[in-house]
């Protein structure tokens, strides 16, 4: 899609079919086209795919076949997919393909749990971003 503002984030958001949930889990990628493998970190997850950050640059072309292995919320997953996009060599978007229906149901359950936890995580993030009040701050509040 050609965005006249050149905003890549807008174009990415328009392409997504479902919501993505932030996650930080170890993962492994097996590039089935050439047999190479690398470790990575799952940074977001959706019913349709995931985004993986690798520790070393991976130069893969779009539509390259890949298998993604990860574990989250006590559930282990292995999905076949294709590299949908790459960025800076160490960030990959993977779209799941030919998934077994039972595994998609298991993934949907995990995503529901991520969705339920998302508001609580946001509150915790907001609370940790604020610096705790100092003793002087508390004294001035008591005096007002």
Coordinates of C-alpha atoms in Angstrom, one line a residue:
X1 CA 0.0 0.0 0.0
X2 CA 1.4 3.4 -0.9
X3 CA 1.1 5.8 2.0
X4 CA 1.7 9.3 0.9
X5 CA 3.1 10.2 4.3
X6 CA 5.7 7.5 4.0
X7 CA 4.6 6.1 7.4
X8 CA 5.7 2.5 7.6
X9 CA 3.9 1.9 10.9
X10 CA 0.6 3.0 9.4
X11 CA 1.1 0.7 6.4
X12 CA 2.0 -2.2 8.8
X13 CA -1.1 -1.6 11.0
X14 CA -3.3 -1.6 7.9
X15 CA -2.0 -4.9 6.7
X16 CA -2.5 -6.7 10.0
X17 CA -5.6 -8.9 10.3
X18 CA -5.8 -9.2 14.0
X19 CA -4.3 -7.6 17.2
X20 CA -0.8 -8.4 18.3
X21 CA 0.3 -8.9 21.9
X22 CA 3.6 -7.9 23.3
X23 CA 5.5 -10.9 24.6
X24 CA 9.1 -11.6 25.6
X25 CA 9.9 -15.3 25.1
X26 CA 12.8 -17.2 23.8
X27 CA 12.4 -18.8 20.4
X28 CA 14.2 -20.7 17.6
X29 CA 13.9 -20.3 13.9
X30 CA 14.6 -23.0 11.4
X31 CA 14.9 -21.7 7.8
X32 CA 13.6 -24.8 6.0
X33 CA 14.7 -23.5 2.6
X34 CA 18.4 -23.8 3.4
X35 CA 18.4 -25.7 6.7
X36 CA 20.0 -22.8 8.7
X37 CA 18.8 -22.1 12.3
X38 CA 19.1 -19.3 14.8
X39 CA 17.9 -18.4 18.2
X40 CA 15.7 -15.4 18.8
X41 CA 13.3 -13.6 21.1
X42 CA 9.5 -13.5 20.3
X43 CA 8.5 -9.8 20.7
X44 CA 4.9 -10.1 19.7
X45 CA 2.3 -12.7 18.8
X46 CA -1.0 -12.9 17.0
X47 CA -3.3 -15.6 15.7
X48 CA -1.8 -15.1 12.3
X49 CA 1.9 -14.8 13.1
X50 CA 4.7 -13.3 15.2
X51 CA 7.6 -10.9 15.3
X52 CA 11.0 -12.3 16.2
X53 CA 14.2 -10.5 17.1
X54 CA 17.4 -12.4 16.5
X55 CA 20.7 -11.8 18.2
X56 CA 22.6 -11.9 14.9
X57 CA 21.5 -10.4 11.6
X58 CA 19.5 -12.8 9.5
X59 CA 19.4 -12.0 5.8
X60 CA 16.3 -13.8 4.5
X61 CA 14.1 -12.8 1.7
X62 CA 10.4 -12.4 2.0
X63 CA 8.3 -15.5 1.5
X64 CA 11.2 -17.7 2.7
X65 CA 9.9 -20.8 4.5
X66 CA 10.6 -21.0 8.2
X67 CA 9.6 -22.9 11.3
X68 CA 9.2 -21.1 14.6
X69 CA 9.6 -22.8 17.9
X70 CA 8.6 -21.0 21.2
X71 CA 7.0 -21.6 24.6
X72 CA 4.7 -19.3 26.4
X73 CA 2.3 -19.6 29.3
X74 CA 3.4 -23.2 29.8
X75 CA 2.5 -24.2 26.2
X76 CA 5.1 -25.2 23.6
X77 CA 4.4 -24.3 20.0
X78 CA 5.9 -25.1 16.6
X79 CA 4.5 -23.4 13.6
X80 CA 5.4 -23.5 9.9
X81 CA 5.4 -20.1 8.3
X82 CA 6.9 -17.7 5.9
X83 CA 9.1 -14.7 6.4
X84 CA 6.7 -11.9 5.6
X85 CA 9.1 -9.0 6.2
X86 CA 12.5 -8.2 7.7
X87 CA 13.9 -5.0 9.2
X88 CA 17.4 -4.1 10.1
X89 CA 18.4 -7.7 9.5
X90 CA 17.5 -8.9 13.0
X91 CA 13.8 -8.3 13.1
X92 CA 11.5 -10.7 11.2
X93 CA 7.7 -10.8 10.7
X94 CA 6.5 -14.4 10.3
X95 CA 3.1 -15.3 9.0
X96 CA 1.9 -18.8 10.1
X97 CA 0.8 -21.2 7.3
X98 CA -0.7 -24.6 7.1
X99 CA -1.2 -24.8 10.9
X100 CA -2.9 -27.8 12.5
X101 CA -6.4 -26.8 13.7
X102 CA -5.8 -28.1 17.2
X103 CA -2.6 -26.0 17.5
X104 CA -4.5 -22.9 16.3
X105 CA -7.1 -23.5 19.1
X106 CA -4.3 -23.9 21.6
X107 CA -2.7 -20.6 20.3
X108 CA -6.1 -18.9 20.5
X109 CA -6.4 -19.9 24.2
X110 CA -2.9 -18.4 24.9
X111 CA -3.8 -15.2 23.0
X112 CA -7.0 -14.9 25.1
X113 CA -4.9 -15.2 28.2
X114 CA -2.5 -12.5 26.8
X115 CA -5.4 -10.3 26.0
X116 CA -6.8 -10.7 29.6
X117 CA -3.3 -9.8 31.0
X118 CA -2.7 -6.9 28.7
X119 CA -4.6 -4.2 30.8
X120 CA -2.8 -5.3 34.0
X121 CA 0.6 -5.2 32.2
X122 CA -0.2 -1.7 31.0
X123 CA -1.0 -0.5 34.5
X124 CA 2.2 -2.1 35.8
X125 CA 4.2 -0.4 33.0
X126 CA 2.7 3.0 33.8
X127 CA 3.4 2.6 37.5
X128 CA 7.0 1.6 37.0
X129 CA 7.6 4.5 34.6
X130 CA 6.7 7.0 37.3
X131 CA 9.5 7.7 39.9
X132 CA 8.5 7.0 43.4
X133 CA 7.8 10.0 45.6
X134 CA 10.7 11.2 47.8
X135 CA 10.3 11.9 51.5
X136 CA 10.3 15.6 50.7
X137 CA 7.4 15.2 48.2
X138 CA 5.4 13.3 50.8
X139 CA 6.0 15.9 53.5
X140 CA 4.9 18.7 51.1
X141 CA 1.7 16.7 50.3
X142 CA 1.0 16.3 54.1
X143 CA 1.4 20.1 54.6
X144 CA -1.1 21.1 52.0

